[in-house]
Each structure stands twice: as structure tokens, then as C-alpha cells.
Coordinates of N, CA, C and O in Angstrom, one line a residue:
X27 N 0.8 -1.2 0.0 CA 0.0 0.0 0.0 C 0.8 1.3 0.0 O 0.3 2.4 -0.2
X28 N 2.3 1.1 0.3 CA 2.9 2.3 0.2 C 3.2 3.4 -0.9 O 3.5 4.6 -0.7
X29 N 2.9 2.7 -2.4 CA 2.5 3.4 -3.2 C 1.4 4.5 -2.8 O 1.7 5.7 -2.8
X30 N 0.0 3.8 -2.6 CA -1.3 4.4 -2.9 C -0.6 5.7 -1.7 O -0.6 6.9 -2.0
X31 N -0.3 5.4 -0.6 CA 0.2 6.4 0.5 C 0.6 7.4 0.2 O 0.2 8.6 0.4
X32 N 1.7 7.1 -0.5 CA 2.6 8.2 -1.0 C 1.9 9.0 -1.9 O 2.3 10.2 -2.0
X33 N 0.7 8.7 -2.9 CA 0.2 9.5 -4.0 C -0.7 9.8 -2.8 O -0.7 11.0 -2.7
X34 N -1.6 9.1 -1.9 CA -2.4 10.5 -0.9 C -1.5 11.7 -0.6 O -1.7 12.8 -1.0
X35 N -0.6 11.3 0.1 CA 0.2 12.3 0.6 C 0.3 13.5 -0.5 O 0.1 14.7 -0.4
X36 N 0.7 12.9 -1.5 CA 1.4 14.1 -2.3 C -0.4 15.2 -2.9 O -0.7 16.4 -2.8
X37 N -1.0 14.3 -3.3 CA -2.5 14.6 -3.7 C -3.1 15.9 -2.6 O -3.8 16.8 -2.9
X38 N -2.6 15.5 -1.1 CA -3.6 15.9 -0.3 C -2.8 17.2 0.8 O -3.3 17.9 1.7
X39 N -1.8 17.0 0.5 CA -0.3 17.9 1.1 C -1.3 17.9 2.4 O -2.2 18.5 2.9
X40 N -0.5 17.0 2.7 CA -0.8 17.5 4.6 C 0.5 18.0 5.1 O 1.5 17.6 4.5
X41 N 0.5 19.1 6.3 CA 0.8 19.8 6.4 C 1.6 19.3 7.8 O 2.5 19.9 8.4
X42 N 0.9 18.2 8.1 CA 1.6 17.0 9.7 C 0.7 16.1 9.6 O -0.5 16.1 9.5
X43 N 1.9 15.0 9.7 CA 1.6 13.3 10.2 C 1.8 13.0 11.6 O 2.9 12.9 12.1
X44 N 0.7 13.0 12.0 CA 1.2 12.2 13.8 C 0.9 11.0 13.7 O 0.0 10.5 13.1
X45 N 1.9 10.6 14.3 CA 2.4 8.6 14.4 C 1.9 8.4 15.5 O 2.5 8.7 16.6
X46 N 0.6 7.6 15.6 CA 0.8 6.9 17.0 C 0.5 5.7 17.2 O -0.6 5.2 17.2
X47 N 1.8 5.1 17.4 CA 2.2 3.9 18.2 C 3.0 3.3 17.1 O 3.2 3.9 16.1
X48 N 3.5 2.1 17.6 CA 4.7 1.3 16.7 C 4.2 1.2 15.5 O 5.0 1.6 14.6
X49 N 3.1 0.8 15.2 CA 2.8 0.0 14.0 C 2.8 1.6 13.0 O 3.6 1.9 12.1
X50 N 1.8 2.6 13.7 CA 2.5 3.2 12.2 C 3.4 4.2 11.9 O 3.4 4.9 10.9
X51 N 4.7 4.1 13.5 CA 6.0 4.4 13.1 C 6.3 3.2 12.4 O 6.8 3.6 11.4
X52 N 6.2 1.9 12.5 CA 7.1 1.7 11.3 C 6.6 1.5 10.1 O 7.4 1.0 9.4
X53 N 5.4 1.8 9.4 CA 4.9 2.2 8.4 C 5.6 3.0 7.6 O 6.1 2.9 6.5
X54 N 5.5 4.5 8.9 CA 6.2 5.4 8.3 C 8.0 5.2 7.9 O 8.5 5.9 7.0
X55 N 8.6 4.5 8.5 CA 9.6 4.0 8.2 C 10.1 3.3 7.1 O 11.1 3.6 6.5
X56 N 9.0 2.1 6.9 CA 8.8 1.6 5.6 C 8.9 2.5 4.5 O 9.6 2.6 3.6
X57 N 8.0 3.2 4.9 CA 7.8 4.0 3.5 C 8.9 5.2 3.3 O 8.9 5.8 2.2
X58 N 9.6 5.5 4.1 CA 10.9 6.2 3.8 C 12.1 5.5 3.5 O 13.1 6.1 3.4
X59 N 11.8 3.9 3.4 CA 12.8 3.4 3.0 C 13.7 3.2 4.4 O 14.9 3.2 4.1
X60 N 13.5 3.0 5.7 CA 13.6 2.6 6.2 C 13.6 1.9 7.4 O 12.6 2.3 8.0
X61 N 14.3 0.9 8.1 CA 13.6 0.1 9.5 C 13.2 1.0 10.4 O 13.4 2.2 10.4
X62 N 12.2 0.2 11.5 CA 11.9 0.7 12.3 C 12.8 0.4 13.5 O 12.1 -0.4 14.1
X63 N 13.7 0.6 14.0 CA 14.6 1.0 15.4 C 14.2 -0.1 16.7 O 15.0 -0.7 17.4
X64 N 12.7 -0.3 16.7 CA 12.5 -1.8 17.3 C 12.4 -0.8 19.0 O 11.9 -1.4 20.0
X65 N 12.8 0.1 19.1 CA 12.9 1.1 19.9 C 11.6 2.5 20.1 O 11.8 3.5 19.5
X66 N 10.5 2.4 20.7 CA 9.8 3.3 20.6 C 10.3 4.9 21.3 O 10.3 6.0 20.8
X67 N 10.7 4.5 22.9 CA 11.4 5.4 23.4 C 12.6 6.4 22.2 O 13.0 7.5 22.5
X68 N 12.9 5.7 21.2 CA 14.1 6.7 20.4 C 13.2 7.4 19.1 O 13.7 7.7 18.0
X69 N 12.1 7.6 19.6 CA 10.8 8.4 18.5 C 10.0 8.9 19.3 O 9.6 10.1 18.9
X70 N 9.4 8.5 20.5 CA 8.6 9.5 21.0 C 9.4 11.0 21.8 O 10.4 11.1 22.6
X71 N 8.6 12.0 21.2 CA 9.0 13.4 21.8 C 10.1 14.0 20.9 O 11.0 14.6 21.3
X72 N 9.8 13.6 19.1 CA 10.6 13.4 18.2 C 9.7 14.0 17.0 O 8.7 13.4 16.5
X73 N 10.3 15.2 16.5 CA 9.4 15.3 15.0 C 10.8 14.9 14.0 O 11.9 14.6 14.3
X74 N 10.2 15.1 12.7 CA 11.3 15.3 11.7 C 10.5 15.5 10.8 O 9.4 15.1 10.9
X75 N 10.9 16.4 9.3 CA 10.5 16.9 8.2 C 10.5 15.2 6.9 O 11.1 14.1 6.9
X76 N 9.7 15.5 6.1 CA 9.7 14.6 5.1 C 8.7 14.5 4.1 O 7.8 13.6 4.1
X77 N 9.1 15.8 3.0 CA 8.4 15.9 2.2 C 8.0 17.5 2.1 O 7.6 18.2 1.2
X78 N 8.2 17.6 3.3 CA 7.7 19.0 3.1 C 6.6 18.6 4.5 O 5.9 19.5 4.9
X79 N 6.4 17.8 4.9 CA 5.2 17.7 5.9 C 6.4 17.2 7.0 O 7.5 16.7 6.8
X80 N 5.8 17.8 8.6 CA 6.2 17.3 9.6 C 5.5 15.9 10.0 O 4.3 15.5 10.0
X81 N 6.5 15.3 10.3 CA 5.3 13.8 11.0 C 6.1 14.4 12.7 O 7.2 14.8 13.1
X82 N 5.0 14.3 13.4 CA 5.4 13.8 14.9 C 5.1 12.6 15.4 O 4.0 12.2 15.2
X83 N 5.8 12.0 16.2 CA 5.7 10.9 17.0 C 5.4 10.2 18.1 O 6.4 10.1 19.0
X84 N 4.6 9.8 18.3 CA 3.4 9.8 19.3 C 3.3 8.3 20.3 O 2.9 7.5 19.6
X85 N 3.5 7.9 21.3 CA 3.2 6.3 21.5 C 1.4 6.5 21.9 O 0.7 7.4 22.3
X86 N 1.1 5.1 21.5 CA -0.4 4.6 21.8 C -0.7 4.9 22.9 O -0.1 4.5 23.8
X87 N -2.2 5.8 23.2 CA -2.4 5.7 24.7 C -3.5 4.8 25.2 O -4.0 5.1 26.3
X88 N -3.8 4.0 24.7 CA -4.8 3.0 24.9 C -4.6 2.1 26.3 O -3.5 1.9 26.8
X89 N -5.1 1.9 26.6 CA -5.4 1.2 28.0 C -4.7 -0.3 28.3 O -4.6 -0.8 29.4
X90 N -4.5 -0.8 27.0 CA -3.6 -2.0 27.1 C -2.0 -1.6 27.3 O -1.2 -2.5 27.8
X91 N -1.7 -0.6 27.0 CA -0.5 -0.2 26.8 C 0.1 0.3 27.8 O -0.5 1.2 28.3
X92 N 1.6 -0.4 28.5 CA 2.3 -0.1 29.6 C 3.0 1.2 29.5 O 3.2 2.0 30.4
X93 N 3.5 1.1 28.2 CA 4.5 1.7 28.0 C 4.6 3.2 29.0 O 5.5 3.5 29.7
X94 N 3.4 3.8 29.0 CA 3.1 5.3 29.9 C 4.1 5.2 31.4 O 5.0 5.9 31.8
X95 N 3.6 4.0 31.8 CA 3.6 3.8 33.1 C 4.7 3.0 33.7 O 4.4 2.3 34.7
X96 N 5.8 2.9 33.3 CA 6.8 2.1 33.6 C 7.7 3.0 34.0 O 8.3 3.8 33.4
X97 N 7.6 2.6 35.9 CA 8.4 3.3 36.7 C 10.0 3.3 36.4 O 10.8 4.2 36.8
X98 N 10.4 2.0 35.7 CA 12.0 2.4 35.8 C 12.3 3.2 34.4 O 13.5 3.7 34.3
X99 N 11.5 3.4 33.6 CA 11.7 4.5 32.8 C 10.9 6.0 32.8 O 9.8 6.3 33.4
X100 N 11.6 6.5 32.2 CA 11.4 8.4 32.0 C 10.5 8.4 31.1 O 10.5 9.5 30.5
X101 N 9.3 7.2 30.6 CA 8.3 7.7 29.1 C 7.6 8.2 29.3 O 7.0 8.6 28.3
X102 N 7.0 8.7 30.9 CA 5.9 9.6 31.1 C 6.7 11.0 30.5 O 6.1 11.4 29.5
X103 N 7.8 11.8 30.7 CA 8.7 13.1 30.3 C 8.5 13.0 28.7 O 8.0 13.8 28.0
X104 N 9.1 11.6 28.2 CA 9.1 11.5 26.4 C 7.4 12.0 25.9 O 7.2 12.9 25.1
X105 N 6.3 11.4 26.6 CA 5.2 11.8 26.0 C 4.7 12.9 26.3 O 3.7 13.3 25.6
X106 N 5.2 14.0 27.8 CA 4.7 15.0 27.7 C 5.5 16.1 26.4 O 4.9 17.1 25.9
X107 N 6.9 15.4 26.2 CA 7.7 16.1 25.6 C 7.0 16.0 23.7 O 7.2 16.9 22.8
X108 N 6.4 15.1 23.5 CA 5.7 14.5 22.3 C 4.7 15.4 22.1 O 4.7 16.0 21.0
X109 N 3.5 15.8 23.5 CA 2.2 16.4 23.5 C 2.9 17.9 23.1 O 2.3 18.6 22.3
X110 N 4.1 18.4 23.6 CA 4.5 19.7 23.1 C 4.7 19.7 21.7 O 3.7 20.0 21.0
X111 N 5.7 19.5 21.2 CA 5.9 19.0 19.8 C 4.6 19.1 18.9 O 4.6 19.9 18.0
X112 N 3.8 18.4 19.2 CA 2.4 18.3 18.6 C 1.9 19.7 18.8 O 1.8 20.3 17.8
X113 N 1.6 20.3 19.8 CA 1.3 21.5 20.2 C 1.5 22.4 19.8 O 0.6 23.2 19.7
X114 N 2.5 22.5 19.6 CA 3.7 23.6 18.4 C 3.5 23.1 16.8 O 3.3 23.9 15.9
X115 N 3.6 21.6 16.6 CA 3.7 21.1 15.4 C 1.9 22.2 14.6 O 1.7 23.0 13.6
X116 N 1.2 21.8 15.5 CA -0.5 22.3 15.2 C -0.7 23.9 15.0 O -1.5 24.5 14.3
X117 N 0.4 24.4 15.8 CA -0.2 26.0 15.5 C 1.0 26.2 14.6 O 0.9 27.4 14.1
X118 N 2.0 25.7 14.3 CA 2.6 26.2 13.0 C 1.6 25.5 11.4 O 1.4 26.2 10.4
X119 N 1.3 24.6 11.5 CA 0.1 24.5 10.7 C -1.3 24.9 10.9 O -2.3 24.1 10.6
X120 N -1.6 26.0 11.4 CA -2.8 27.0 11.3 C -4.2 26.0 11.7 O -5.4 26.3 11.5
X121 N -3.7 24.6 12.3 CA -4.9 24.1 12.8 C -5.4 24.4 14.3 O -6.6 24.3 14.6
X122 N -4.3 24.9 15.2 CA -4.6 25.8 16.5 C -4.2 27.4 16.9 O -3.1 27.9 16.7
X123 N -5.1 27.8 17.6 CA -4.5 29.1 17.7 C -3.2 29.4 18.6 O -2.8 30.6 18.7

């Protein structure tokens, strides 16, 4: 499907991709031609340009998912640091004030 992707993208110029969760950071990987890091911590609280569109990077907040809450790590700081990112990423694309 990374074809059809890439002709949305270009068709529909978005202006930001937010990624959230593994599966479609590594989508987005795939389709840049490359792996996914296997590492979510080394993407969340992480933009980067590609294409002309920012993607930010986001982990899953779903209720099944530990990742938030794991005391011997710092991922609660990574996802506040993500929600900023996003935050900024949104009002440089004129979707918030």
C-alpha cells in the first residue's frame, strides 16, 4: 500500500503526520525506505520533516499499553515532551490558535 500512501500524501499535502504507536511508526519507516529501530522510546518526543510535511511521533495511549507507566523509565517526560511537539507542530500548521 505504500505506493497508494505516498500518492495521498502528495494529492492531499498534509501539512503534519502524527504517528501513534509502533505499527505506524514503522509504516512510516517503511515508506521512507527505512527500518523501524524496534525502539519506541528513540521516536517518541521526536518530529522530523519529510516531504515538506512534519510527521510527529506519538506512543499509543490505549489502555492496554504499559509503555506510559513504567516506573524504571522516564516515558511519562518522552510523551509530555511529544504532547509539546504536537502542540507547536499544530499551530505552525494553522490548525490551532
Amino acid at each position: 500500500c505504500a505506493p497508494f500512501l505516498i500518492e495521498e500524501i502528495r494529492l492531499v499535502r498534509p501539512r503534519l503526520l502524527v504517528l501513534v504507536g509502533i505499527r505506524a511508526i514503522a509504516a512510516y519507516e517503511s515508506l521512507r525506505g527505512r527500518s523501524y529501530k524496534g525502539d519506541l522510546r528513540s521516536y517518541v518526543g521526536r518530529t522530523e520533516r519529510w516531504r515538506g510535511v512534519t510527521a510527529v511521533f506519538m506512543p499509543h495511549t490505549s489502555g492496554t499499553s504499559r509503555w506510559l507507566n513504567r516506573s524504571e523509565t522516564n516515558n511519562r517526560r518522552l510523551f509530555i515532551e511529544a504532547q509539546r511537539r504536537l502542540r507547536a507542530a499544530l499551530r505552525r500548521a494553522g490548525v490551532v490558535p
